[in-house]
Amino acid sequence: AQSVTQPDIHITVSEGASLELRCNYSYGATPYLFWYVQSPGQGLQLLLKYFSGDTLVQGIKGFEAEFKRSQSSFNLRKPSVHWSDAAEYFCAVGAGQAGTALIFGKGTTLSVSS
Amino acid sequence: GAGVSQSPSNKVTEKGKDVELRCDPISGHTALYWYRQSLGQGLEFLIYFQGNSAPDKSGLPSDRFSAERTGGSVSTLTIQRTQQEDSAVYLCASSLVSGGRGEQFFGPGTRLTVL
């Protein structure tokens, strides 16, 4: 069965430091992969997505992610974190009929310290 | 509208009552999805609509849950005989393109509390 694992429940990073959030997936075929962010009281916003092609994808707000098939990973990175990046981050894989349903990881809460 | 809207934003109900949650997708989006977000289970897929039909209902947790979509637009998620374990935030999303490549835009959710 398809699944997504985000090993880190909570991460604290200093403002200006780099960030990497881990995501591992289990899927039988080439996956559609996504990262979403959810700020307190806000809906889910898509940061970036991977369908095929270049394994390093750029997203909004300065985020990027790298698809590594050999490691079944799709880690999210940002070179310099801002206080406004504090939020919950979800990795997801497209599954179901033609990849329509999204299967989400449990999420990683990011705190940013000054 | 500018985005996906959901109503009500909050709903408190008593165990055993029925509730209806509404979703207005982005105009022109043919695909519509319902998810549930709870502390214990995280984000779970419930049901997917393409137009007015629901080709994937695999995530509905029990027969107390049903959903319909009319006119290829508004969708209603109905929970009958609510239970305390139904307490969660119910999220709706829509996409212009069906299938995995369609970016799903999410609404703010309806927070359901069953007393």
PDB file of C-alpha atoms in Angstrom:
ATOM      1  CA  ALA A   1       0.000   0.000   0.000  1.00  0.00           C
ATOM      2  CA  GLN A   2       1.085   3.542  -0.668  1.00  0.00           C
ATOM      3  CA  SER A   3       2.392   5.477   2.303  1.00  0.00           C
ATOM      4  CA  VAL A   4       4.353   8.568   3.220  1.00  0.00           C
ATOM      5  CA  THR A   5       6.644   8.887   6.219  1.00  0.00           C
ATOM      6  CA  GLN A   6       7.872  12.103   7.701  1.00  0.00           C
ATOM      7  CA  PRO A   7      10.281  10.980  10.407  1.00  0.00           C
ATOM      8  CA  ASP A   8      10.523  14.311  12.212  1.00  0.00           C
ATOM      9  CA  ILE A   9       7.450  15.413  14.129  1.00  0.00           C
ATOM     10  CA  HIS A  10       8.939  18.722  15.250  1.00  0.00           C
ATOM     11  CA  ILE A  11      12.026  20.649  14.165  1.00  0.00           C
ATOM     12  CA  THR A  12      13.417  23.912  15.514  1.00  0.00           C
ATOM     13  CA  VAL A  13      15.743  25.966  13.325  1.00  0.00           C
ATOM     14  CA  SER A  14      17.401  29.298  13.967  1.00  0.00           C
ATOM     15  CA  GLU A  15      16.373  32.145  11.711  1.00  0.00           C
ATOM     16  CA  GLY A  16      18.790  32.363   8.806  1.00  0.00           C
ATOM     17  CA  ALA A  17      19.894  28.743   9.138  1.00  0.00           C
ATOM     18  CA  SER A  18      19.287  26.131   6.468  1.00  0.00           C
ATOM     19  CA  LEU A  19      16.419  23.671   6.635  1.00  0.00           C
ATOM     20  CA  GLU A  20      15.824  20.130   5.450  1.00  0.00           C
ATOM     21  CA  LEU A  21      12.575  18.283   6.091  1.00  0.00           C
ATOM     22  CA  ARG A  22      12.604  14.582   5.341  1.00  0.00           C
ATOM     23  CA  CYS A  23      10.012  12.617   3.435  1.00  0.00           C
ATOM     24  CA  ASN A  24      10.052   8.967   2.412  1.00  0.00           C
ATOM     25  CA  TYR A  25       7.360   7.361   0.323  1.00  0.00           C
ATOM     26  CA  SER A  26       6.231   3.898  -0.618  1.00  0.00           C
ATOM     27  CA  TYR A  27       4.631   3.615  -4.035  1.00  0.00           C
ATOM     28  CA  GLY A  28       4.743   0.970  -6.735  1.00  0.00           C
ATOM     29  CA  ALA A  29       5.068   3.211  -9.769  1.00  0.00           C
ATOM     30  CA  THR A  30       6.583   6.590 -10.525  1.00  0.00           C
ATOM     31  CA  PRO A  31       4.976   8.785  -7.921  1.00  0.00           C
ATOM     32  CA  TYR A  32       3.500  12.221  -8.088  1.00  0.00           C
ATOM     33  CA  LEU A  33       4.990  14.000  -5.063  1.00  0.00           C
ATOM     34  CA  PHE A  34       3.973  17.183  -3.322  1.00  0.00           C
ATOM     35  CA  TRP A  35       4.902  19.395  -0.390  1.00  0.00           C
ATOM     36  CA  TYR A  36       2.202  21.476   1.267  1.00  0.00           C
ATOM     37  CA  VAL A  37       2.449  24.028   4.069  1.00  0.00           C
ATOM     38  CA  GLN A  38      -0.233  24.809   6.624  1.00  0.00           C
ATOM     39  CA  SER A  39       0.051  27.902   8.779  1.00  0.00           C
ATOM     40  CA  PRO A  40      -2.060  28.197  11.951  1.00  0.00           C
ATOM     41  CA  GLY A  41      -5.678  28.783  11.005  1.00  0.00           C
ATOM     42  CA  GLN A  42      -4.852  28.616   7.304  1.00  0.00           C
ATOM     43  CA  GLY A  43      -5.587  26.094   4.620  1.00  0.00           C
ATOM     44  CA  LEU A  44      -3.029  23.933   2.900  1.00  0.00           C
ATOM     45  CA  GLN A  45      -0.884  25.705   0.332  1.00  0.00           C
ATOM     46  CA  LEU A  46       1.126  23.896  -2.308  1.00  0.00           C
ATOM     47  CA  LEU A  47       4.856  24.624  -2.087  1.00  0.00           C
ATOM     48  CA  LEU A  48       6.058  22.447  -4.954  1.00  0.00           C
ATOM     49  CA  LYS A  49       5.409  19.261  -6.892  1.00  0.00           C
ATOM     50  CA  TYR A  50       7.292  16.578  -8.779  1.00  0.00           C
ATOM     51  CA  PHE A  51       5.809  14.622 -11.667  1.00  0.00           C
ATOM     52  CA  SER A  52       8.759  13.679 -13.853  1.00  0.00           C
ATOM     53  CA  GLY A  53      11.939  15.035 -15.380  1.00  0.00           C
ATOM     54  CA  ASP A  54      14.434  17.107 -13.430  1.00  0.00           C
ATOM     55  CA  THR A  55      14.702  15.623  -9.967  1.00  0.00           C
ATOM     56  CA  LEU A  56      15.387  18.983  -8.325  1.00  0.00           C
ATOM     57  CA  VAL A  57      12.242  21.067  -8.266  1.00  0.00           C
ATOM     58  CA  GLN A  58      11.854  24.652  -7.259  1.00  0.00           C
ATOM     59  CA  GLY A  59       8.833  25.949  -5.425  1.00  0.00           C
ATOM     60  CA  ILE A  60       7.439  29.072  -3.917  1.00  0.00           C
ATOM     61  CA  LYS A  61       8.908  31.000  -0.991  1.00  0.00           C
ATOM     62  CA  GLY A  62      12.439  29.860  -1.822  1.00  0.00           C
ATOM     63  CA  PHE A  63      11.821  26.156  -1.178  1.00  0.00           C
ATOM     64  CA  GLU A  64      13.186  23.302  -3.254  1.00  0.00           C
ATOM     65  CA  ALA A  65      12.963  19.531  -3.091  1.00  0.00           C
ATOM     66  CA  GLU A  66      14.946  16.695  -4.582  1.00  0.00           C
ATOM     67  CA  PHE A  67      13.443  13.420  -5.756  1.00  0.00           C
ATOM     68  CA  LYS A  68      15.742  10.458  -5.136  1.00  0.00           C
ATOM     69  CA  ARG A  69      14.234   7.264  -6.515  1.00  0.00           C
ATOM     70  CA  SER A  70      16.955   5.048  -5.056  1.00  0.00           C
ATOM     71  CA  GLN A  71      16.159   6.301  -1.565  1.00  0.00           C
ATOM     72  CA  SER A  72      12.397   6.723  -2.087  1.00  0.00           C
ATOM     73  CA  SER A  73      12.818  10.217  -0.716  1.00  0.00           C
ATOM     74  CA  PHE A  74      11.581  13.692  -1.538  1.00  0.00           C
ATOM     75  CA  ASN A  75      13.224  15.994   1.001  1.00  0.00           C
ATOM     76  CA  LEU A  76      12.327  19.664   1.249  1.00  0.00           C
ATOM     77  CA  ARG A  77      15.063  22.247   1.637  1.00  0.00           C
ATOM     78  CA  LYS A  78      15.503  25.955   2.112  1.00  0.00           C
ATOM     79  CA  PRO A  79      18.904  27.665   2.370  1.00  0.00           C
ATOM     80  CA  SER A  80      17.881  30.377   4.828  1.00  0.00           C
ATOM     81  CA  VAL A  81      14.802  30.139   7.024  1.00  0.00           C
ATOM     82  CA  HIS A  82      12.674  33.158   7.903  1.00  0.00           C
ATOM     83  CA  TRP A  83      10.498  33.470  11.004  1.00  0.00           C
ATOM     84  CA  SER A  84       7.435  33.456   8.743  1.00  0.00           C
ATOM     85  CA  ASP A  85       8.290  29.903   7.654  1.00  0.00           C
ATOM     86  CA  ALA A  86       7.115  28.559  11.022  1.00  0.00           C
ATOM     87  CA  ALA A  87       4.240  26.250  10.109  1.00  0.00           C
ATOM     88  CA  GLU A  88       3.364  22.610   9.599  1.00  0.00           C
ATOM     89  CA  TYR A  89       4.688  20.935   6.478  1.00  0.00           C
ATOM     90  CA  PHE A  90       3.131  17.942   4.781  1.00  0.00           C
ATOM     91  CA  CYS A  91       4.589  15.652   2.171  1.00  0.00           C
ATOM     92  CA  ALA A  92       2.092  13.822  -0.041  1.00  0.00           C
ATOM     93  CA  VAL A  93       2.039  11.252  -2.815  1.00  0.00           C
ATOM     94  CA  GLY A  94      -0.627  11.036  -5.508  1.00  0.00           C
ATOM     95  CA  ALA A  95      -2.400   7.684  -5.371  1.00  0.00           C
ATOM     96  CA  GLY A  96      -5.788   6.173  -6.129  1.00  0.00           C
ATOM     97  CA  GLN A  97      -7.319   6.428  -9.559  1.00  0.00           C
ATOM     98  CA  ALA A  98      -4.777   7.972 -11.896  1.00  0.00           C
ATOM     99  CA  GLY A  99      -3.085   9.493  -8.902  1.00  0.00           C
ATOM    100  CA  THR A 100      -6.048  11.564  -7.812  1.00  0.00           C
ATOM    101  CA  ALA A 101      -6.188  10.928  -4.091  1.00  0.00           C
ATOM    102  CA  LEU A 102      -3.383  12.412  -2.049  1.00  0.00           C
ATOM    103  CA  ILE A 103      -1.828  10.353   0.702  1.00  0.00           C
ATOM    104  CA  PHE A 104      -0.247  12.611   3.271  1.00  0.00           C
ATOM    105  CA  GLY A 105       2.489  12.120   5.797  1.00  0.00           C
ATOM    106  CA  LYS A 106       1.765  12.989   9.428  1.00  0.00           C
ATOM    107  CA  GLY A 107       3.460  16.351   9.022  1.00  0.00           C
ATOM    108  CA  THR A 108       6.477  18.128  10.481  1.00  0.00           C
ATOM    109  CA  THR A 109       6.019  21.206  12.637  1.00  0.00           C
ATOM    110  CA  LEU A 110       8.707  23.793  12.057  1.00  0.00           C
ATOM    111  CA  SER A 111       9.553  26.305  14.750  1.00  0.00           C
ATOM    112  CA  VAL A 112      11.940  29.171  14.015  1.00  0.00           C
ATOM    113  CA  SER A 113      14.000  30.648  16.829  1.00  0.00           C
ATOM    114  CA  SER A 114      15.491  34.122  16.752  1.00  0.00           C
TER     115      SER A 114
ATOM    116  CA  GLY B   1     -14.706  33.116  -6.296  1.00  0.00           C
ATOM    117  CA  ALA B   2     -11.046  33.544  -5.542  1.00  0.00           C
ATOM    118  CA  GLY B   3     -10.601  30.247  -3.804  1.00  0.00           C
ATOM    119  CA  VAL B   4     -12.314  27.216  -2.366  1.00  0.00           C
ATOM    120  CA  SER B   5     -14.815  28.155   0.303  1.00  0.00           C
ATOM    121  CA  GLN B   6     -16.348  25.969   2.976  1.00  0.00           C
ATOM    122  CA  SER B   7     -19.208  26.458   5.365  1.00  0.00           C
ATOM    123  CA  PRO B   8     -19.700  26.503   8.201  1.00  0.00           C
ATOM    124  CA  SER B   9     -16.227  27.248   9.472  1.00  0.00           C
ATOM    125  CA  ASN B  10     -17.104  25.669  12.802  1.00  0.00           C
ATOM    126  CA  LYS B  11     -19.831  23.215  13.729  1.00  0.00           C
ATOM    127  CA  VAL B  12     -20.615  21.863  17.171  1.00  0.00           C
ATOM    128  CA  THR B  13     -23.151  19.086  17.347  1.00  0.00           C
ATOM    129  CA  GLU B  14     -24.389  16.447  19.733  1.00  0.00           C
ATOM    130  CA  LYS B  15     -23.659  12.790  19.328  1.00  0.00           C
ATOM    131  CA  GLY B  16     -26.273  11.126  17.171  1.00  0.00           C
ATOM    132  CA  LYS B  17     -27.235  14.209  15.164  1.00  0.00           C
ATOM    133  CA  ASP B  18     -26.733  14.546  11.410  1.00  0.00           C
ATOM    134  CA  VAL B  19     -24.528  17.285   9.963  1.00  0.00           C
ATOM    135  CA  GLU B  20     -23.999  18.729   6.494  1.00  0.00           C
ATOM    136  CA  LEU B  21     -20.790  20.383   5.421  1.00  0.00           C
ATOM    137  CA  ARG B  22     -20.634  22.473   2.269  1.00  0.00           C
ATOM    138  CA  CYS B  23     -17.871  23.108  -0.230  1.00  0.00           C
ATOM    139  CA  ASP B  24     -17.804  25.666  -3.029  1.00  0.00           C
ATOM    140  CA  PRO B  25     -14.929  24.864  -5.382  1.00  0.00           C
ATOM    141  CA  ILE B  26     -13.052  27.284  -7.554  1.00  0.00           C
ATOM    142  CA  SER B  27     -15.170  28.177 -10.563  1.00  0.00           C
ATOM    143  CA  GLY B  28     -14.411  25.901 -13.510  1.00  0.00           C
ATOM    144  CA  HIS B  29     -12.682  23.209 -11.462  1.00  0.00           C
ATOM    145  CA  THR B  30     -14.127  19.868 -12.461  1.00  0.00           C
ATOM    146  CA  ALA B  31     -12.450  17.755  -9.800  1.00  0.00           C
ATOM    147  CA  LEU B  32     -13.384  18.023  -6.129  1.00  0.00           C
ATOM    148  CA  TYR B  33     -11.976  16.184  -3.119  1.00  0.00           C
ATOM    149  CA  TRP B  34     -12.854  15.780   0.541  1.00  0.00           C
ATOM    150  CA  TYR B  35     -10.247  15.078   3.204  1.00  0.00           C
ATOM    151  CA  ARG B  36     -10.362  14.799   6.963  1.00  0.00           C
ATOM    152  CA  GLN B  37      -7.680  16.091   9.298  1.00  0.00           C
ATOM    153  CA  SER B  38      -7.582  14.799  12.852  1.00  0.00           C
ATOM    154  CA  LEU B  39      -4.945  14.656  15.562  1.00  0.00           C
ATOM    155  CA  GLY B  40      -4.767  10.918  15.651  1.00  0.00           C
ATOM    156  CA  GLN B  41      -4.999  10.084  11.965  1.00  0.00           C
ATOM    157  CA  GLY B  42      -3.493  13.096  10.218  1.00  0.00           C
ATOM    158  CA  LEU B  43      -4.833  13.993   6.775  1.00  0.00           C
ATOM    159  CA  GLU B  44      -7.026  11.297   5.216  1.00  0.00           C
ATOM    160  CA  PHE B  45      -8.619  11.182   1.795  1.00  0.00           C
ATOM    161  CA  LEU B  46     -12.381  10.633   1.866  1.00  0.00           C
ATOM    162  CA  ILE B  47     -13.887  10.966  -1.620  1.00  0.00           C
ATOM    163  CA  TYR B  48     -13.179  12.331  -5.093  1.00  0.00           C
ATOM    164  CA  PHE B  49     -15.661  13.785  -7.590  1.00  0.00           C
ATOM    165  CA  GLN B  50     -15.155  14.236 -11.288  1.00  0.00           C
ATOM    166  CA  GLY B  51     -18.067  16.371 -12.349  1.00  0.00           C
ATOM    167  CA  ASN B  52     -21.075  15.032 -10.483  1.00  0.00           C
ATOM    168  CA  SER B  53     -19.884  11.452 -10.251  1.00  0.00           C
ATOM    169  CA  ALA B  54     -17.681   9.985  -7.566  1.00  0.00           C
ATOM    170  CA  PRO B  55     -15.295   7.448  -9.090  1.00  0.00           C
ATOM    171  CA  ASP B  56     -13.366   7.056  -5.856  1.00  0.00           C
ATOM    172  CA  LYS B  57     -15.190   6.746  -2.542  1.00  0.00           C
ATOM    173  CA  SER B  58     -12.596   4.489  -1.021  1.00  0.00           C
ATOM    174  CA  GLY B  59     -11.782   6.778   1.880  1.00  0.00           C
ATOM    175  CA  LEU B  60     -15.250   7.116   3.365  1.00  0.00           C
ATOM    176  CA  PRO B  61     -14.869   5.535   6.828  1.00  0.00           C
ATOM    177  CA  SER B  62     -18.383   4.146   7.198  1.00  0.00           C
ATOM    178  CA  ASP B  63     -21.829   4.163   5.626  1.00  0.00           C
ATOM    179  CA  ARG B  64     -22.731   7.071   7.900  1.00  0.00           C
ATOM    180  CA  PHE B  65     -20.676   9.250   5.566  1.00  0.00           C
ATOM    181  CA  SER B  66     -21.994  10.306   2.182  1.00  0.00           C
ATOM    182  CA  ALA B  67     -21.341  13.099  -0.268  1.00  0.00           C
ATOM    183  CA  GLU B  68     -22.945  14.522  -3.332  1.00  0.00           C
ATOM    184  CA  ARG B  69     -22.117  17.119  -5.905  1.00  0.00           C
ATOM    185  CA  THR B  70     -24.671  18.927  -7.981  1.00  0.00           C
ATOM    186  CA  GLY B  71     -24.273  20.925 -11.162  1.00  0.00           C
ATOM    187  CA  GLY B  72     -20.590  20.047 -11.233  1.00  0.00           C
ATOM    188  CA  SER B  73     -20.019  22.662  -8.570  1.00  0.00           C
ATOM    189  CA  VAL B  74     -21.118  22.704  -4.929  1.00  0.00           C
ATOM    190  CA  SER B  75     -20.580  19.583  -2.867  1.00  0.00           C
ATOM    191  CA  THR B  76     -22.130  18.526   0.420  1.00  0.00           C
ATOM    192  CA  LEU B  77     -20.608  16.027   2.825  1.00  0.00           C
ATOM    193  CA  THR B  78     -23.198  14.500   5.138  1.00  0.00           C
ATOM    194  CA  ILE B  79     -22.429  12.632   8.316  1.00  0.00           C
ATOM    195  CA  GLN B  80     -25.354  10.777   9.845  1.00  0.00           C
ATOM    196  CA  ARG B  81     -25.641   9.816  13.507  1.00  0.00           C
ATOM    197  CA  THR B  82     -22.410  11.593  14.378  1.00  0.00           C
ATOM    198  CA  GLN B  83     -19.980   9.993  16.796  1.00  0.00           C
ATOM    199  CA  GLN B  84     -17.283  11.614  18.896  1.00  0.00           C
ATOM    200  CA  GLU B  85     -14.599  10.076  16.698  1.00  0.00           C
ATOM    201  CA  ASP B  86     -15.991  12.109  13.788  1.00  0.00           C
ATOM    202  CA  SER B  87     -14.591  15.266  15.405  1.00  0.00           C
ATOM    203  CA  ALA B  88     -12.021  16.628  12.983  1.00  0.00           C
ATOM    204  CA  VAL B  89     -11.369  19.344  10.445  1.00  0.00           C
ATOM    205  CA  TYR B  90     -12.973  18.490   7.117  1.00  0.00           C
ATOM    206  CA  LEU B  91     -11.096  19.920   4.157  1.00  0.00           C
ATOM    207  CA  CYS B  92     -12.313  20.335   0.629  1.00  0.00           C
ATOM    208  CA  ALA B  93     -10.063  20.782  -2.398  1.00  0.00           C
ATOM    209  CA  SER B  94     -10.632  21.330  -6.089  1.00  0.00           C
ATOM    210  CA  SER B  95      -8.497  21.084  -9.179  1.00  0.00           C
ATOM    211  CA  LEU B  96      -8.826  22.189 -12.766  1.00  0.00           C
ATOM    212  CA  VAL B  97      -7.329  19.020 -14.136  1.00  0.00           C
ATOM    213  CA  SER B  98      -8.279  15.594 -12.871  1.00  0.00           C
ATOM    214  CA  GLY B  99      -5.648  12.994 -12.270  1.00  0.00           C
ATOM    215  CA  GLY B 100      -2.440  13.218 -10.342  1.00  0.00           C
ATOM    216  CA  ARG B 101      -1.067  16.212 -12.207  1.00  0.00           C
ATOM    217  CA  GLY B 102      -3.938  18.434 -11.161  1.00  0.00           C
ATOM    218  CA  GLU B 103      -2.851  20.822  -8.437  1.00  0.00           C
ATOM    219  CA  GLN B 104      -5.345  20.615  -5.606  1.00  0.00           C
ATOM    220  CA  PHE B 105      -6.365  23.916  -4.033  1.00  0.00           C
ATOM    221  CA  PHE B 106      -7.636  23.548  -0.483  1.00  0.00           C
ATOM    222  CA  GLY B 107     -10.316  25.424   1.378  1.00  0.00           C
ATOM    223  CA  PRO B 108      -9.949  26.604   4.996  1.00  0.00           C
ATOM    224  CA  GLY B 109     -11.880  23.642   6.344  1.00  0.00           C
ATOM    225  CA  THR B 110     -14.830  23.041   8.640  1.00  0.00           C
ATOM    226  CA  ARG B 111     -13.970  22.190  12.218  1.00  0.00           C
ATOM    227  CA  LEU B 112     -16.515  19.659  13.476  1.00  0.00           C
ATOM    228  CA  THR B 113     -16.852  18.989  17.178  1.00  0.00           C
ATOM    229  CA  VAL B 114     -19.143  16.199  18.320  1.00  0.00           C
ATOM    230  CA  LEU B 115     -20.056  16.413  21.999  1.00  0.00           C
TER     231      LEU B 115
END
